[in-house]
Coordinates of C-alpha atoms in Angstrom, one line a residue:
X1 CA 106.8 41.7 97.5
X2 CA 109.6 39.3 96.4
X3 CA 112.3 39.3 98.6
X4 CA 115.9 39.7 97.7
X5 CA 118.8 39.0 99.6
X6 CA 122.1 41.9 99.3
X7 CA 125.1 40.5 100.6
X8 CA 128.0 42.8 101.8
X9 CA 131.7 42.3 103.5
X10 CA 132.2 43.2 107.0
X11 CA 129.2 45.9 106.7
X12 CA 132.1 48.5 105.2
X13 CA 130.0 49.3 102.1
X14 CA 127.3 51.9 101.9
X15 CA 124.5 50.3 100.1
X16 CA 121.9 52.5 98.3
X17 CA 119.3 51.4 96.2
X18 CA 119.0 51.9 92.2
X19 CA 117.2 54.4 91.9
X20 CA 115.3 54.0 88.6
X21 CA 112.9 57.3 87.3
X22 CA 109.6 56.7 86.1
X23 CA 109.9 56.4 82.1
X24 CA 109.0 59.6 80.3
X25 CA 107.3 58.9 77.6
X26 CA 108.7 61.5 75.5
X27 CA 111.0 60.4 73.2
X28 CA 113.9 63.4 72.5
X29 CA 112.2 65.1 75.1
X30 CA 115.8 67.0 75.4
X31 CA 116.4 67.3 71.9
X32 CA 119.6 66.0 72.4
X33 CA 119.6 63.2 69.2
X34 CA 119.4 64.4 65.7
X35 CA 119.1 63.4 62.7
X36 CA 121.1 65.6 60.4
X37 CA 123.0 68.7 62.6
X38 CA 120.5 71.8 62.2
X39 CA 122.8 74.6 60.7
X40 CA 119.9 76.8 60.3
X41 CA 116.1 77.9 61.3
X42 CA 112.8 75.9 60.3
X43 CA 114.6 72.7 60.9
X44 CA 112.5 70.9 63.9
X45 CA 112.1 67.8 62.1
X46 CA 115.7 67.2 62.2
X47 CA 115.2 66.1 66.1
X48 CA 113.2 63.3 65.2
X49 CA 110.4 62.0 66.4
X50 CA 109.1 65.8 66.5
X51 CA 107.1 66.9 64.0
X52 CA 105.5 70.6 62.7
X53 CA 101.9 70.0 63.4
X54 CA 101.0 73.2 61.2
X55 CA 102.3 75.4 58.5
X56 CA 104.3 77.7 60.7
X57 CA 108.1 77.0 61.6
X58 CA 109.6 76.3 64.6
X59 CA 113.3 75.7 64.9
X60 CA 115.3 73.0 66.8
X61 CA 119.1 74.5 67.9
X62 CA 121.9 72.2 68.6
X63 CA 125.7 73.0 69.8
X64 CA 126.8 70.6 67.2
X65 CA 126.4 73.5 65.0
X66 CA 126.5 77.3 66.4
X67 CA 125.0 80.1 64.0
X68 CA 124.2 82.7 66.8
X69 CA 120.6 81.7 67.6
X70 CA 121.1 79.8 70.6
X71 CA 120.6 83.0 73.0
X72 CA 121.3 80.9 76.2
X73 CA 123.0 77.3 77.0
X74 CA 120.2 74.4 76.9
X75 CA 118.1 73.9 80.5
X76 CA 120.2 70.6 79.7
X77 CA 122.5 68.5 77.5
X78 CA 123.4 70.1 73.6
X79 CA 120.0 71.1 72.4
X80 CA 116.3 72.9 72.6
X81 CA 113.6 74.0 70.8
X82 CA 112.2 77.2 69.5
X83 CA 109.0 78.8 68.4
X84 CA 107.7 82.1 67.7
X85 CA 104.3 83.4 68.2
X86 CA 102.5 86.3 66.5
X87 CA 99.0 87.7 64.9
X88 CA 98.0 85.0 63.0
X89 CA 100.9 83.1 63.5
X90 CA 101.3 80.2 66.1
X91 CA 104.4 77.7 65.9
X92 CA 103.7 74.3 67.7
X93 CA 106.0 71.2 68.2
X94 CA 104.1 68.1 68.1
X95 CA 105.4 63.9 68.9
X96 CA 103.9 60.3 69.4
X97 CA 104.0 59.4 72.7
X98 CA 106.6 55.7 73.2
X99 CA 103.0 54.4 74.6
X100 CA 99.6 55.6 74.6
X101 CA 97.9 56.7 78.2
X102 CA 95.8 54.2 80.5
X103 CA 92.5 55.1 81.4
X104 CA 91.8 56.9 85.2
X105 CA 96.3 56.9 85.4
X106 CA 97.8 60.3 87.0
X107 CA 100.2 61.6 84.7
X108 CA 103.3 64.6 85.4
X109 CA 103.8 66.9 82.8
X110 CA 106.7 69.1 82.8
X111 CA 108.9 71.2 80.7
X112 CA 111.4 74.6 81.0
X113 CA 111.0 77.7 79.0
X114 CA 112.8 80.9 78.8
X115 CA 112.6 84.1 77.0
X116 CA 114.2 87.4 75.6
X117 CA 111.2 89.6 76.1
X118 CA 109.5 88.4 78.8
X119 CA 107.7 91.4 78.7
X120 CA 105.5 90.3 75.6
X121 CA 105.8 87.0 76.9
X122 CA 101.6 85.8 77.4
X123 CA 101.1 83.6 80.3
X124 CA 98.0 81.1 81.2
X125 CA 98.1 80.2 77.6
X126 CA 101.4 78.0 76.9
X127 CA 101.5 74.5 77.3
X128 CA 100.9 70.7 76.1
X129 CA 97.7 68.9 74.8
X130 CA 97.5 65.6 74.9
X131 CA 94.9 63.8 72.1
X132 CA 94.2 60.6 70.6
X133 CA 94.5 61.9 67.4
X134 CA 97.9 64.4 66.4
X135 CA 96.9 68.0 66.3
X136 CA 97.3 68.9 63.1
X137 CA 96.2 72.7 61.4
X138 CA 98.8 71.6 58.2
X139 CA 97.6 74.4 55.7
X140 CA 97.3 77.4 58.3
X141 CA 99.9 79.3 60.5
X142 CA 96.8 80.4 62.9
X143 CA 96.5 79.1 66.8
X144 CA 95.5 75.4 66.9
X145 CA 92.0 75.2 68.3
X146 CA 92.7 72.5 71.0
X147 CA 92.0 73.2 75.2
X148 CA 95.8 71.8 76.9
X149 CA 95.7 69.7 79.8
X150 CA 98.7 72.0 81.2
X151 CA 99.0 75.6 81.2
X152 CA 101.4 78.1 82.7
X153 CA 100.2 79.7 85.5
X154 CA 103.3 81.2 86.4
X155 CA 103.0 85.4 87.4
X156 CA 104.4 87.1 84.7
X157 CA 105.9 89.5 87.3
X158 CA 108.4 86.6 88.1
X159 CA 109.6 86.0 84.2
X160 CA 112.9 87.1 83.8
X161 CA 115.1 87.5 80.6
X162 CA 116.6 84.3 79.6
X163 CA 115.7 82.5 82.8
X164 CA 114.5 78.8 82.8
X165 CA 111.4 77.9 84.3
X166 CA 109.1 75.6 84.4
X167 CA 106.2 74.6 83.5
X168 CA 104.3 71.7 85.2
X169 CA 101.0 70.3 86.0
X170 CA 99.4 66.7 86.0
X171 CA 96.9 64.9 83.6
X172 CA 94.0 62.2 84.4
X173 CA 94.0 60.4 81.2
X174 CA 90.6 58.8 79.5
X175 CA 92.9 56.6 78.2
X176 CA 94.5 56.1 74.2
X177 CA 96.0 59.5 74.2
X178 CA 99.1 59.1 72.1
X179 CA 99.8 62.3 70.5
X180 CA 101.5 65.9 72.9
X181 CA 101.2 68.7 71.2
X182 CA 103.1 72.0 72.5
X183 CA 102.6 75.4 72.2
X184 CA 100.2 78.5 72.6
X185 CA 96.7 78.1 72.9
X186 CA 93.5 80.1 73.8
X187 CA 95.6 84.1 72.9
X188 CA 97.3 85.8 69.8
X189 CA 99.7 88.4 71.0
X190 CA 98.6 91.8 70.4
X191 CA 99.9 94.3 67.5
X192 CA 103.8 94.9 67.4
X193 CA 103.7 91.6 70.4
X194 CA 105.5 89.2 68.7
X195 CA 107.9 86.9 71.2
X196 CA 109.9 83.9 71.0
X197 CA 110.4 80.7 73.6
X198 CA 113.1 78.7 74.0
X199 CA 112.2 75.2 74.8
X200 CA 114.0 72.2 76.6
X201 CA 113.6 69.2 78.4
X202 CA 110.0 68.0 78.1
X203 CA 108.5 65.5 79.7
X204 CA 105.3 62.8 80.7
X205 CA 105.9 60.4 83.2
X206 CA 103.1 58.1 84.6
X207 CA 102.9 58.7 88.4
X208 CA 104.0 55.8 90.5
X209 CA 105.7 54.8 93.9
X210 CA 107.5 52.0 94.2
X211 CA 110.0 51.4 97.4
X212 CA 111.5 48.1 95.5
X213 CA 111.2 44.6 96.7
X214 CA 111.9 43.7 100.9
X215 CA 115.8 43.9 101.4
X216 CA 117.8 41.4 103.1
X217 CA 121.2 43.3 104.4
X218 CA 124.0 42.2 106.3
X219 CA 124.0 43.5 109.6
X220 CA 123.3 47.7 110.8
X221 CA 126.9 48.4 109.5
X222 CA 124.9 48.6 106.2
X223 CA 123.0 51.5 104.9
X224 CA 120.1 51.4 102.8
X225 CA 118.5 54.3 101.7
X226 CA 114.4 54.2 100.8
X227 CA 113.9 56.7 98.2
X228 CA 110.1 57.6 97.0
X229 CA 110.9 60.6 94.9
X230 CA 107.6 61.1 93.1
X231 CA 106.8 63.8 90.6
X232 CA 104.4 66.1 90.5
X233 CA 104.3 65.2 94.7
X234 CA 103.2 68.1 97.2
X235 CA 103.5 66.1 100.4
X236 CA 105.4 62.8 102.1
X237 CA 104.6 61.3 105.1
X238 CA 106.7 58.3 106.0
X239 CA 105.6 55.9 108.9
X240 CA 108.2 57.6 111.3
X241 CA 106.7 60.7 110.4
X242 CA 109.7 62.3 108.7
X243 CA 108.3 64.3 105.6
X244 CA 111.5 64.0 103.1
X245 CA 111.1 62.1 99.8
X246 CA 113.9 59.5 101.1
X247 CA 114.5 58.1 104.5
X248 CA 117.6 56.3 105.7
X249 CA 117.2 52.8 107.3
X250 CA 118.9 52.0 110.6
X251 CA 117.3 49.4 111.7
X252 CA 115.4 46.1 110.6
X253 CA 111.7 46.7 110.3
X254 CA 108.5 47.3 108.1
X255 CA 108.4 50.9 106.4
X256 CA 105.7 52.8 104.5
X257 CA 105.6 56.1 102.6
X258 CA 101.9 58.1 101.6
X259 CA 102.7 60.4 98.7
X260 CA 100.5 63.1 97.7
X261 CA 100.3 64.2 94.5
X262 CA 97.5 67.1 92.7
X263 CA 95.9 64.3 91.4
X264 CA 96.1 61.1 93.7
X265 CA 97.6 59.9 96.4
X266 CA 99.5 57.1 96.5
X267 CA 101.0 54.3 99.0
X268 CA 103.5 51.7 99.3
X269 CA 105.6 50.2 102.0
X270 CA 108.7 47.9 102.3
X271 CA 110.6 45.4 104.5
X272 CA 114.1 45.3 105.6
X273 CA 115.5 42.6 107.9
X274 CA 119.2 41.9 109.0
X275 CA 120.9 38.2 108.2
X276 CA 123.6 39.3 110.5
X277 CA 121.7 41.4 113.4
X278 CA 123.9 41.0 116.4
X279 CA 125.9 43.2 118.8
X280 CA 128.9 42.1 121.4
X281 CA 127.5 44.9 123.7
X282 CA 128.0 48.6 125.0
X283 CA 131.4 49.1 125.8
X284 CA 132.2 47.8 129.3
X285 CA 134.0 48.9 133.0
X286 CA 135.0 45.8 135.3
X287 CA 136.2 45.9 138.6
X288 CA 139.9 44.0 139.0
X289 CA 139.4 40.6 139.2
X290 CA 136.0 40.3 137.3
X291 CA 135.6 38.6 134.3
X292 CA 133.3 38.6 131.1
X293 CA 132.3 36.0 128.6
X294 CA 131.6 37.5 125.3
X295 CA 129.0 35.2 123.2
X296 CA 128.5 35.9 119.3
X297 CA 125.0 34.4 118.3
X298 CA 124.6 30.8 117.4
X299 CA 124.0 31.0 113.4
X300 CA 123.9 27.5 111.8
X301 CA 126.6 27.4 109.0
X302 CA 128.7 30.5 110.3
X303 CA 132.3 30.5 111.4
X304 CA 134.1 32.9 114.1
X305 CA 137.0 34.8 114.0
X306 CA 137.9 36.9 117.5
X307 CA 140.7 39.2 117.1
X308 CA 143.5 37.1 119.1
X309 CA 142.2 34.4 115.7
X310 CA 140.0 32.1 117.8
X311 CA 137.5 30.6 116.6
X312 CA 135.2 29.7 119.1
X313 CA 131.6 31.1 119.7
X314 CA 132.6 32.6 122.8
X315 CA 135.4 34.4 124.5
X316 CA 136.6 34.7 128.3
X317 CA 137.7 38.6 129.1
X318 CA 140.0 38.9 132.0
X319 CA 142.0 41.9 131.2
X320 CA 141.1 45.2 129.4
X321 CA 141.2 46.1 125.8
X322 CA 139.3 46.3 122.5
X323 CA 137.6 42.9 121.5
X324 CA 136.0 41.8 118.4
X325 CA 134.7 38.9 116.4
X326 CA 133.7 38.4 112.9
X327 CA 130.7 36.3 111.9
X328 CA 130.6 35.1 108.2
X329 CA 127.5 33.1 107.0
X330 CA 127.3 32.9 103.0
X331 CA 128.3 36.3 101.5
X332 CA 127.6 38.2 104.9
X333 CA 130.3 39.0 106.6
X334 CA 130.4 41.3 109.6
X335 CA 132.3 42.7 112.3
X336 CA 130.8 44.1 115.3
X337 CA 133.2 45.0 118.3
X338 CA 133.2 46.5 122.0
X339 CA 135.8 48.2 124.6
X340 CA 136.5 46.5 127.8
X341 CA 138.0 48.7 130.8
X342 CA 138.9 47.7 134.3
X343 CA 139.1 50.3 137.1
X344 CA 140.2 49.3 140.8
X345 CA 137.6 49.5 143.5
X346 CA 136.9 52.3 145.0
X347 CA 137.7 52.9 149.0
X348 CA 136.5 55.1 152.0
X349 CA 137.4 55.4 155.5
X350 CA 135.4 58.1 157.8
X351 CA 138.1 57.3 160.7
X352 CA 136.7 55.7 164.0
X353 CA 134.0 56.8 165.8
X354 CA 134.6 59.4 168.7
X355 CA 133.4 60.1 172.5
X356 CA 133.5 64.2 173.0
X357 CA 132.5 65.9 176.2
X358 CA 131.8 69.5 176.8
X359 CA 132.2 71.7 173.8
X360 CA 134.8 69.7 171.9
X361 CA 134.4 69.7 168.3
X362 CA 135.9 66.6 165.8
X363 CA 136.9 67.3 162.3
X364 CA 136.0 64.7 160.0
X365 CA 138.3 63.9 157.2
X366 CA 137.4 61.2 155.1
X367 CA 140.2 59.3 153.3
X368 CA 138.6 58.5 149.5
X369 CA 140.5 56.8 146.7
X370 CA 139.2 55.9 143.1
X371 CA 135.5 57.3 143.2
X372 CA 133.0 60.0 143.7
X373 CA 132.2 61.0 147.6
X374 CA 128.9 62.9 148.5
X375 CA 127.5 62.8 152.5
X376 CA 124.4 61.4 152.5
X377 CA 122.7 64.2 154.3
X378 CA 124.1 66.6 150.8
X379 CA 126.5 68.2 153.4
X380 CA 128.7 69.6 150.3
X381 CA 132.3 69.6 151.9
X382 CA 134.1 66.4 152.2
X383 CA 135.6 68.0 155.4
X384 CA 133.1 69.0 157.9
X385 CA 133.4 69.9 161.6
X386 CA 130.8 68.2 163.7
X387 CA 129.8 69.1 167.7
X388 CA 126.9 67.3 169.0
X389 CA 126.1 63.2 169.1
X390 CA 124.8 62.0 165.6
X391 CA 125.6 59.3 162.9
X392 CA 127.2 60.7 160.0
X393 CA 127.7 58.5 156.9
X394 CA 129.2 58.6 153.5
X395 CA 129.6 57.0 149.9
X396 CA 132.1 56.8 147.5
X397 CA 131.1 55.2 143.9
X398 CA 133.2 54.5 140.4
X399 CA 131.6 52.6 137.7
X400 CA 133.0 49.6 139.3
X401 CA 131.1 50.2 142.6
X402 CA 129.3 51.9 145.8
X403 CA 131.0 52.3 149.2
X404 CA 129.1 53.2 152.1
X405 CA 130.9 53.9 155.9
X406 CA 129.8 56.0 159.1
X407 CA 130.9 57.3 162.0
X408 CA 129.7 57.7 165.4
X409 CA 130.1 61.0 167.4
X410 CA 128.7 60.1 171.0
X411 CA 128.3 63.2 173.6
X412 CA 126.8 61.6 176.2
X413 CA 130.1 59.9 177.8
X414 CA 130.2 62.7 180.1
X415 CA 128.5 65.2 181.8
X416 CA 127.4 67.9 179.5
X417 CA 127.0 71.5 181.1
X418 CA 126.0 74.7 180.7
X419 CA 128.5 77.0 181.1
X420 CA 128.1 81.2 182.5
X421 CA 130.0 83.3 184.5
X422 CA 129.3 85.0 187.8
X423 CA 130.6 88.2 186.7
X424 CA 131.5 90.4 184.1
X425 CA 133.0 94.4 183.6
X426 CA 131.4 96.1 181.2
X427 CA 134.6 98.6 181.0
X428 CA 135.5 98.5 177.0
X429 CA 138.7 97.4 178.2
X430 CA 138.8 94.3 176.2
X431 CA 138.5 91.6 179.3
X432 CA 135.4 90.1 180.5
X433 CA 133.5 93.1 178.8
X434 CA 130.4 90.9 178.3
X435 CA 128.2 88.4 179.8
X436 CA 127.8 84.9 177.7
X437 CA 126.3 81.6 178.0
X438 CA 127.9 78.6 175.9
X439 CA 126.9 74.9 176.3
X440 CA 128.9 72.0 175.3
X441 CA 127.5 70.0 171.4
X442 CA 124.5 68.8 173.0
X443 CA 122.8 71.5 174.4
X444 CA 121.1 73.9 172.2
X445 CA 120.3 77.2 173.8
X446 CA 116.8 79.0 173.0
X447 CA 116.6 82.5 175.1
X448 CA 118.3 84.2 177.6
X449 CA 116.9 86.5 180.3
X450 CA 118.5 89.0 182.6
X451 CA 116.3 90.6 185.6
X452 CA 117.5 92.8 188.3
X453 CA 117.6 92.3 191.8
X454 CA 113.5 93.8 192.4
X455 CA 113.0 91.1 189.4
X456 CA 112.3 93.5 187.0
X457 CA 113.5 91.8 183.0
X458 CA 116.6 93.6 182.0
X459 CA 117.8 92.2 178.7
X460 CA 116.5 89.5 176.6
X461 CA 116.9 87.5 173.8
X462 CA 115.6 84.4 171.9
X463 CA 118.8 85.0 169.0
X464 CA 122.2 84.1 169.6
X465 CA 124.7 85.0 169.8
X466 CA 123.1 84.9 173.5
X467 CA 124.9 87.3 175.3
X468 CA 124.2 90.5 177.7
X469 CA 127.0 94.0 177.2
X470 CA 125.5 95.6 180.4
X471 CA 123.4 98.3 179.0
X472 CA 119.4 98.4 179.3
X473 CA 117.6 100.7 176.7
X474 CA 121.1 101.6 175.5
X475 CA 122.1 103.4 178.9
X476 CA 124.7 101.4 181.2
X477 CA 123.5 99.5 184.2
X478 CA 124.8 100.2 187.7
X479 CA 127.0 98.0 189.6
X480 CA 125.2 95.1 191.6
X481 CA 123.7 92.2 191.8
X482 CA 121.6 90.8 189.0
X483 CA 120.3 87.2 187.8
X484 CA 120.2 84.9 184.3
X485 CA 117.8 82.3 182.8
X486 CA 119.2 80.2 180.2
X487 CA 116.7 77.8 178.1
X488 CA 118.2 75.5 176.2
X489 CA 117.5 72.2 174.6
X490 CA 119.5 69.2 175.5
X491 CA 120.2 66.2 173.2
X492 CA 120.9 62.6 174.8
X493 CA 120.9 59.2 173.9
X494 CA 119.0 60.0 171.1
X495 CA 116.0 61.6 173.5
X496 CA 115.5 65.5 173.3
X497 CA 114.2 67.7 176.8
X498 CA 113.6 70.9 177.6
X499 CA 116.0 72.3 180.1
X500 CA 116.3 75.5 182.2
X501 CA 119.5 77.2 184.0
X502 CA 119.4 80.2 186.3
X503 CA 122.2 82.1 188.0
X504 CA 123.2 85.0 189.7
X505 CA 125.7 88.0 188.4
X506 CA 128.0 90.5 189.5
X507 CA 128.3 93.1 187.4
X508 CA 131.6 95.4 188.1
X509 CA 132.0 99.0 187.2

């Protein structure tokens, strides 16, 4: 296609395309010209072109002149036709075509009618015939003996009083037809079913698609909207795959449309570049003390304008704010602009690393600034207690950045022990009342086992917390001399053993 070149300032107007309809080759296909204002019935001539094509009379209304017979306001515009149909009496409209039809061309037929006795009204048997030769019965009021391209098919369940609706269908032409003829073929109503049908805005347009010539726009400030609004069409299908009869361009690129109508299907397509097609960038976060150099492209012929007025290609960033150039080449001119933010780095300190002994625990309490903190193990609270050795590390990130720190909890600078009484007193009064192993943050203790002096088990348990209250089977234990096991699981220098403790007990009544 040729290619056309649409020029637009700074992008800020909508462009749409001109939309032009296929021609319908109906000339007063409204009835809307006249030639002398009908102030009564039988005058359908007076809308020239149309012509009676019989001896019966159909009228032509217009609101230049209102005698009562215009039941309802035209489907469009000031005027509309009107016939009457009876036994032995069929009223037809008939006009020449602005061009005769091609050979093997689709053609969309349509028109709206309406009625005050729907009723009577006959479907499958109104509608338009399309000849070589004008349809003429010039002596006889009787039905025209033709067979119409186009019939209405509507139910006649769905004809209301007074209603418009249309009539539609398409035509394959064997080419020459010059002459539509409208009216009621094939049926005469029956006895005492005399009706009458208003008439308005007829119509014959050749089918076609046509998307225009390849566009050349601005930049993607513009709009362009591809419109392939086809009569007569069931069915779109763009390239995209959108099914609408336009489609709105928002970027540069080759499009296509398949239209499908009852009679062919038709295809066209369409290319649409940018002069202009640039873009500073996605708005932008720097870190204090970074810096950005901002680059519009290098047209040949264009000037710059940035917002501070330079005129350079490109522009050094070193603070925040909103920046923007405009890039004019010919009768393009467009703007194109982006957001610059700084944000200070973030920081993190986990505090230095500790030696515990025993069963000390160490809160950790990380000191964060200007970011997002998450443990890297996804412990959730940024305060957590710790109590055996480990590495426990950190980040904190912003847009600017990603901190990472750690710190070291060491156990092993003493001895680590496990600890147990040699006695307890089961009395409920609230001191010593049970027996109970602890271990400092390395040691992790599995089971505990009580036997009596003849060996035999006691209590035990593989569950913490691991402690004994003195009774066995629920009833209290006498007084004396008993003994412990403790297993446990002890943590050092990063090697892991399997340990075992045993004791004796008094226990005190």
């Amino acid at each position: 296609m040729q290619r056309r070149y649409t020029g637009l300032l700074l992008g800020l107007i909508i462009l749409l395309p001109v939309c032009v309809g296929a021609q319908n080759l109906v000339p007063n296909g409204s009835f809307e010209t006249y030639r002398t204002c009908p102030r009564q019935d039988n005058l359908l001539a007076e809308a020239v072109p149309w012509y009676n094509p019989s001896r019966a009379t159909p009228d032509f209304y217009h609101r230049c002149f209102d005698f009562g017979q215009m039941l309802l306001p035209p489907h469009s515009g000031q005027g509309l036709g009107h016939l009457f149909f009876d036994r032995g009496w069929a009223e037809y409209m008939g006009i020449r075509l602005t061009q005769p039809l091609k050979a093997d061309e689709c053609y969309y037929f349509e028109l709206f009618v309406a009625t005050d006795t729907p009723g009577k009204y006959i479907t499958e048997t109104f509608g338009a015939y399309v000849s070589k030769e004008p349809a003429l019965n010039p002596g006889s009021t009787e039905r025209i003996n033709a067979s119409p391209q186009v019939l209405d098919n509507t139910p006649k369940a769905s004809v209301g009083r007074l209603q418009w609706q249309r009539i539609s269908g398409t035509i394959t032409a064997r080419g020459g037809e010059e002459y539509l003829t409208i009216g009621s073929f094939y049926k005469d109503p029956p006895f005492l079913g005399s009706y009458y049908l208003f008439v308005d805005d007829i119509s014959l347009t050749r089918v076609t698609l046509d998307l225009g010539n390849d566009q050349t726009l601005c930049s993607r400030n513009d709009r362009y909207e591809l419109d392939a609004t086809t009569p007569g069409a069931i069915d779109y299908r763009w390239s995209d795959g959108s099914i609408k009869p336009t489609l709105q361009v928002t970027q540069p690129g080759k499009y296509s449309v398949t239209v499908v109508t009852a009679c062919k299907a038709l295809t066209d397509s369409i290319r649409v570049n940018y002069a202009l097609d640039f873009s500073l960038g996605r708005d932008t976060t720097l870190c204090l003390g970074q810096s950005l150099q901002l680059a519009a492209p290098d047209i040949a012929g264009a000037t710059y304008r940035w917002q501070d007025g330079s005129r350079q290609r490109t522009l050094l960033v070193e603070q925040p704010g909103s920046y923007s150039v405009s890039v004019t080449q010919g009768s393009c001119a467009v703007l194109n602009a982006i957001q610059i933010r700084y944000v200070p780095p973030p920081t993190l300190d986990l505090g230095p690393d500790q030696t515990l002994c025993g069963t000390q625990t160490y809160i950790i309490s990380p000191d964060v600034t200007n970011g997002r903190f998450q443990w890297q193990d996804g412990f959730l609270s940024p305060n957590r207690e710790v109590s055996h050795t480990g590495v426990f590390r950190a980040t904190v990130q912003n847009e600017c950045t990603t901190l990472t720190d750690s710190v070291s909890i060491d156990y092993s600078g003493c001895d680590c022990q496990l600890y147990a009484p040699n006695s307890f007193s089961p009395n409920d009064d609230g001191l010593n009342d049970t027996f109970i192993t602890t271990g400092c943050g390395d040691i992790t203790i599995q089971s505990l086992l009580i036997v009596n002096r003849w060996g035999e088990v006691i209590f035990e348990t593989q569950e913490e917390p691991f402690r004994w209250d003195g009774l066995f089977r629920g009833q209290p234990c006498s007084a004396g001399e008993y003994a412990w096991t403790v297993r446990y699981q002890l943590t050092r220098n990063r090697q892991t053993t399997i340990e075992k403790q045993h004791g004796p007990l008094l226990l005190i009544r």
